[in-house]
Amino acid sequence: AVGSAIRQKTKVSAEKTDLHPYVESANILPQLFYLVDRSSAAKVRLEGLDTVVLTEGEKVSLQYLDILQNAKLVIDCDLGVWGADHVGYEMKSGILVLTQKTKPTELGNYMIGGTLVYEGDLVNVDIGESMSGGAIIVKGNVSGKSIIGHQLKGNASIMIKGDYSPNEESHWGLGHQMQGGSIYVEKDARGRIPIGTWMEGGTIRVNGNVYESTQLGYGMKNGALIHVHSNCMAWEIGSHMEGGTIKIGKDGGNEIGLCMKNGRIHIAGNATSEDHCIGDMMDGGTINIDGNAGVVSNLMYGGEIRINGVFRGRYVYGGLGNVYERGRLIVPSLLARITGKLERSNIQR
């Protein structure tokens, strides 16, 4: 009865199938119908009461998946060149699980709904471009030239349960031009790539450390949030920020608040880099440092920096912005004011 229903693509009640009462046919027929349309020479097995596992197939296409919300389709075979592209493209519903036997080149781009799971590491795979809904879960590390969450929007979510460590060919990195949704990296993010550049909304969370990132939160706008739960040693943090919030759970560095116009940066640890200044060319916004701070730039034109620990550069600061050490406003000395004015006069803004 099930085979006949698949061939005819007709609805069939559980009572009329040869699998009754062990399985509800409505939980497996949508996946089987999908495979009939989008593969050839398919071999499957049933797993549990609601799961269809593809163990072999040719010309498998995994685009536009639209099945019942809790119906699960597992791909446990090599998709080949034909099936590697556009996996999960414009997926609308259902649960699609890929084992490590599959080697996609794209995952969940333009996804609308449903859940897409990859059970392993991914290399050189673009994940979740322009997603507007649904969830992607990668149960491993992501590396190579992989780009994650470019132009993510709506209530879409991406979870990486390992490290994100791309190379320099990953030009947009993590969350470039996000407008909404959420990206979560369970471990570390490392590599010379940007994170959250030109974000207009949404949330990026890195549960571990950030190392070597070229830019974190560059050009962020109101409504966007980046939260690094441990140390953040990005080359630039919050450069050209126009709004939004950056939170760092431990120490932060190197260049912090470069050309910052608005928004908020909160560092729960220290910001004591000797090679870079804090607030260089800063016009507005707020930087809070719970620990100690190094040098604040004399080219700080506006905004506010609050240091709850020791401000090591307090005696040489001669900028125009307000800097507080443990709640007390720093009033620059005459020599520091002269030095600061000379520095600013040599810079054409």
XYZ file of N, CA and C in Angstrom, residues 250-348:
297
model
N 35.682 39.024 28.880
C 36.969 39.124 29.576
C 37.768 40.274 28.973
N 39.014 40.027 28.552
C 39.874 41.101 28.057
C 39.586 41.426 26.590
N 39.832 42.676 26.207
C 39.605 43.120 24.837
C 40.802 43.875 24.290
N 41.006 43.785 22.998
C 42.072 44.515 22.321
C 41.979 44.196 20.850
N 42.562 44.947 19.968
C 43.650 45.881 20.194
C 43.142 47.323 20.020
N 42.744 47.679 18.789
C 42.190 49.004 18.511
C 40.715 48.987 18.885
N 40.321 49.835 19.837
C 38.953 49.815 20.351
C 38.296 51.165 20.098
N 37.141 51.156 19.416
C 36.365 52.383 19.225
C 36.933 53.338 18.203
N 37.707 52.853 17.228
C 38.260 53.722 16.190
C 37.134 54.384 15.389
N 37.135 55.710 15.319
C 36.123 56.469 14.563
C 34.697 56.118 14.992
N 34.524 55.755 16.222
C 33.210 55.388 16.754
C 32.317 56.628 16.821
N 31.064 56.477 16.376
C 30.126 57.603 16.357
C 28.998 57.453 17.367
N 28.601 56.209 17.614
C 27.497 55.959 18.551
C 27.561 54.498 18.965
N 26.659 54.097 19.849
C 26.631 52.724 20.303
C 27.377 52.540 21.613
N 27.541 51.273 21.997
C 28.138 50.969 23.302
C 29.053 49.749 23.196
N 30.242 49.869 23.786
C 31.182 48.755 23.905
C 31.420 48.514 25.393
N 31.212 47.278 25.842
C 31.413 46.938 27.248
C 32.433 45.804 27.343
N 33.562 46.083 27.991
C 34.617 45.089 28.182
C 34.680 44.762 29.666
N 34.394 43.504 30.022
C 34.332 43.121 31.430
C 35.704 42.941 32.057
N 36.741 42.799 31.229
C 38.100 42.641 31.735
C 38.949 43.862 31.477
N 40.196 43.638 31.024
C 41.150 44.716 30.782
C 41.251 45.059 29.298
N 41.725 46.275 29.024
C 42.026 46.714 27.660
C 43.337 47.481 27.731
N 44.444 46.730 27.769
C 45.734 47.333 28.089
C 46.783 47.149 26.993
N 46.342 47.043 25.752
C 47.298 46.893 24.661
C 48.256 48.088 24.623
N 49.555 47.798 24.527
C 50.559 48.868 24.480
C 50.783 49.379 23.063
N 50.277 48.662 22.086
C 50.524 49.031 20.687
C 49.382 49.835 20.073
N 48.263 49.928 20.747
C 47.092 50.599 20.171
C 46.418 51.466 21.218
N 45.809 52.555 20.757
C 45.069 53.458 21.635
C 43.593 53.102 21.656
N 42.921 53.562 22.682
C 41.473 53.413 22.801
C 40.827 54.729 22.366
N 39.745 54.640 21.580
C 38.989 55.845 21.232
C 39.637 56.738 20.203
N 40.504 56.201 19.365
C 41.172 57.017 18.337
C 40.136 57.558 17.349
N 40.121 58.868 17.155
C 39.186 59.541 16.242
C 37.723 59.308 16.630
N 37.476 59.047 17.870
C 36.115 58.764 18.363
C 35.321 60.065 18.471
N 34.064 60.021 17.994
C 33.196 61.204 18.021
C 32.042 61.067 19.005
N 31.615 59.834 19.296
C 30.463 59.626 20.158
C 30.386 58.184 20.615
N 29.343 57.885 21.374
C 29.188 56.541 21.911
C 29.853 56.400 23.266
N 29.764 55.182 23.815
C 30.276 54.922 25.159
C 31.100 53.642 25.164
N 32.263 53.694 25.817
C 33.088 52.515 26.036
C 33.223 52.318 27.541
N 32.796 51.175 28.038
C 32.926 50.824 29.451
C 33.961 49.720 29.606
N 34.955 49.950 30.459
C 35.991 48.953 30.729
C 35.982 48.665 32.230
N 35.607 47.441 32.599
C 35.496 47.114 34.023
C 36.861 46.936 34.680
N 37.873 46.565 33.904
C 39.210 46.370 34.445
C 40.102 47.554 34.175
N 41.378 47.285 33.939
C 42.363 48.333 33.685
C 42.398 48.705 32.209
N 42.864 49.931 31.937
C 42.955 50.414 30.555
C 44.332 51.011 30.305
N 44.761 50.923 29.042
C 46.055 51.473 28.657
C 45.952 52.924 28.268
N 46.274 53.241 27.009
C 46.333 54.619 26.539
C 45.061 54.975 25.781
N 44.478 56.123 26.120
C 43.352 56.679 25.370
C 43.902 57.743 24.425
N 43.467 57.687 23.180
C 44.022 58.554 22.150
C 43.738 60.031 22.406
N 44.736 60.872 22.139
C 44.532 62.319 22.178
C 43.678 62.791 21.006
N 43.433 61.893 20.044
C 42.568 62.225 18.911
C 41.119 61.836 19.189
N 40.769 61.675 20.453
C 39.377 61.442 20.850
C 38.665 62.791 20.863
N 37.629 62.929 20.022
C 36.940 64.210 19.855
C 35.639 64.295 20.645
N 35.063 63.157 21.002
C 33.802 63.166 21.715
C 33.498 61.781 22.239
N 32.320 61.647 22.839
C 31.950 60.380 23.428
C 32.442 60.261 24.857
N 32.325 59.042 25.393
C 32.631 58.830 26.806
C 33.297 57.472 27.002
N 34.350 57.466 27.806
C 35.023 56.228 28.184
C 35.050 56.148 29.701
N 34.546 55.046 30.242
C 34.509 54.844 31.693
C 35.370 53.640 32.056
N 36.343 53.874 32.914
C 37.297 52.836 33.319
C 37.108 52.581 34.807
N 36.761 51.357 35.144
C 36.507 51.040 36.558
C 37.753 50.528 37.274
N 38.805 50.256 36.515
C 40.067 49.855 37.124
C 41.063 50.996 37.071
N 42.320 50.665 36.788
C 43.391 51.670 36.731
C 43.565 52.162 35.298
N 43.568 53.477 35.127
C 43.809 54.105 33.825
C 45.290 54.437 33.746
N 46.054 53.589 33.044
C 47.501 53.732 33.018
C 47.965 54.976 32.264
N 47.146 55.469 31.347
C 47.551 56.626 30.560
C 46.932 57.932 31.024
N 46.493 58.000 32.263
C 45.756 59.180 32.729
C 46.587 60.463 32.655
N 47.906 60.369 32.863
C 48.726 61.593 32.936
C 49.137 62.105 31.560
N 48.934 61.309 30.531
C 49.310 61.773 29.190
C 48.082 62.009 28.315
N 46.881 61.771 28.873
C 45.680 61.966 28.057
C 45.382 63.452 27.905
N 45.193 63.882 26.634
C 44.862 65.285 26.374
C 43.806 65.430 25.309
N 42.903 64.451 25.200
C 41.848 64.494 24.197
C 40.659 65.339 24.623
N 39.640 65.396 23.776
C 38.469 66.236 24.029
C 37.283 65.459 24.586
N 37.299 64.132 24.493
C 36.203 63.334 25.024
C 36.301 63.182 26.531
N 35.226 62.743 27.146
C 35.191 62.564 28.593
C 35.689 61.165 28.965
N 36.716 61.128 29.808
C 37.266 59.865 30.288
C 37.152 59.845 31.807
N 36.592 58.773 32.348
C 36.410 58.634 33.788
C 37.232 57.457 34.301
N 37.880 57.682 35.434
C 38.565 56.589 36.127
C 37.884 56.384 37.476
N 37.243 55.209 37.622
C 36.511 54.881 38.852
C 35.515 55.975 39.216
N 34.807 56.463 38.192
C 33.766 57.456 38.412
C 34.235 58.896 38.434
N 35.526 59.137 38.407
C 36.060 60.501 38.489
C 36.518 60.969 37.113
N 36.032 62.131 36.688
C 36.387 62.688 35.391
C 37.861 63.084 35.373
N 38.571 62.621 34.342
C 39.980 62.972 34.192
C 40.087 64.375 33.581
N 40.772 65.283 34.287
C 41.015 66.631 33.779
C 42.465 66.678 33.305
N 42.687 66.784 32.000
C 44.063 66.749 31.484
C 44.917 67.891 32.027
N 46.173 67.590 32.228
C 47.116 68.627 32.667
C 47.393 69.581 31.514
N 48.016 70.725 31.829
C 48.319 71.717 30.800
C 49.213 71.107 29.726
N 50.252 70.384 30.132
C 51.163 69.772 29.163
C 50.431 68.772 28.287
N 49.529 67.943 28.881
C 48.765 66.958 28.109
C 47.823 67.641 27.130
N 47.211 68.774 27.553
C 46.298 69.502 26.659
C 47.065 70.078 25.471
N 48.250 70.622 25.727
C 49.068 71.187 24.642
C 49.489 70.084 23.675
N 49.934 68.963 24.232
C 50.351 67.832 23.396
C 49.197 67.335 22.544
N 48.015 67.209 23.181
C 46.836 66.755 22.455
C 46.431 67.696 21.347
N 46.513 69.003 21.633
C 46.143 69.986 20.618
C 47.107 69.937 19.438
N 48.377 69.756 19.718
C 49.364 69.655 18.634
C 49.109 68.420 17.777
N 48.766 67.313 18.427
C 48.467 66.083 17.678
C 47.259 66.283 16.766
N 46.231 66.914 17.317
C 44.986 67.114 16.526
C 45.203 68.102 15.388
N 46.068 69.083 15.612
C 46.299 70.082 14.556
C 47.064 69.482 13.380
N 47.769 68.378 13.633
C 48.532 67.719 12.555
C 47.693 66.704 11.787
N 46.454 66.519 12.235
C 45.562 65.544 11.578
C 44.452 66.286 10.830
N 44.325 66.029 9.561
C 43.223 66.603 8.778
C 42.084 65.604 8.763
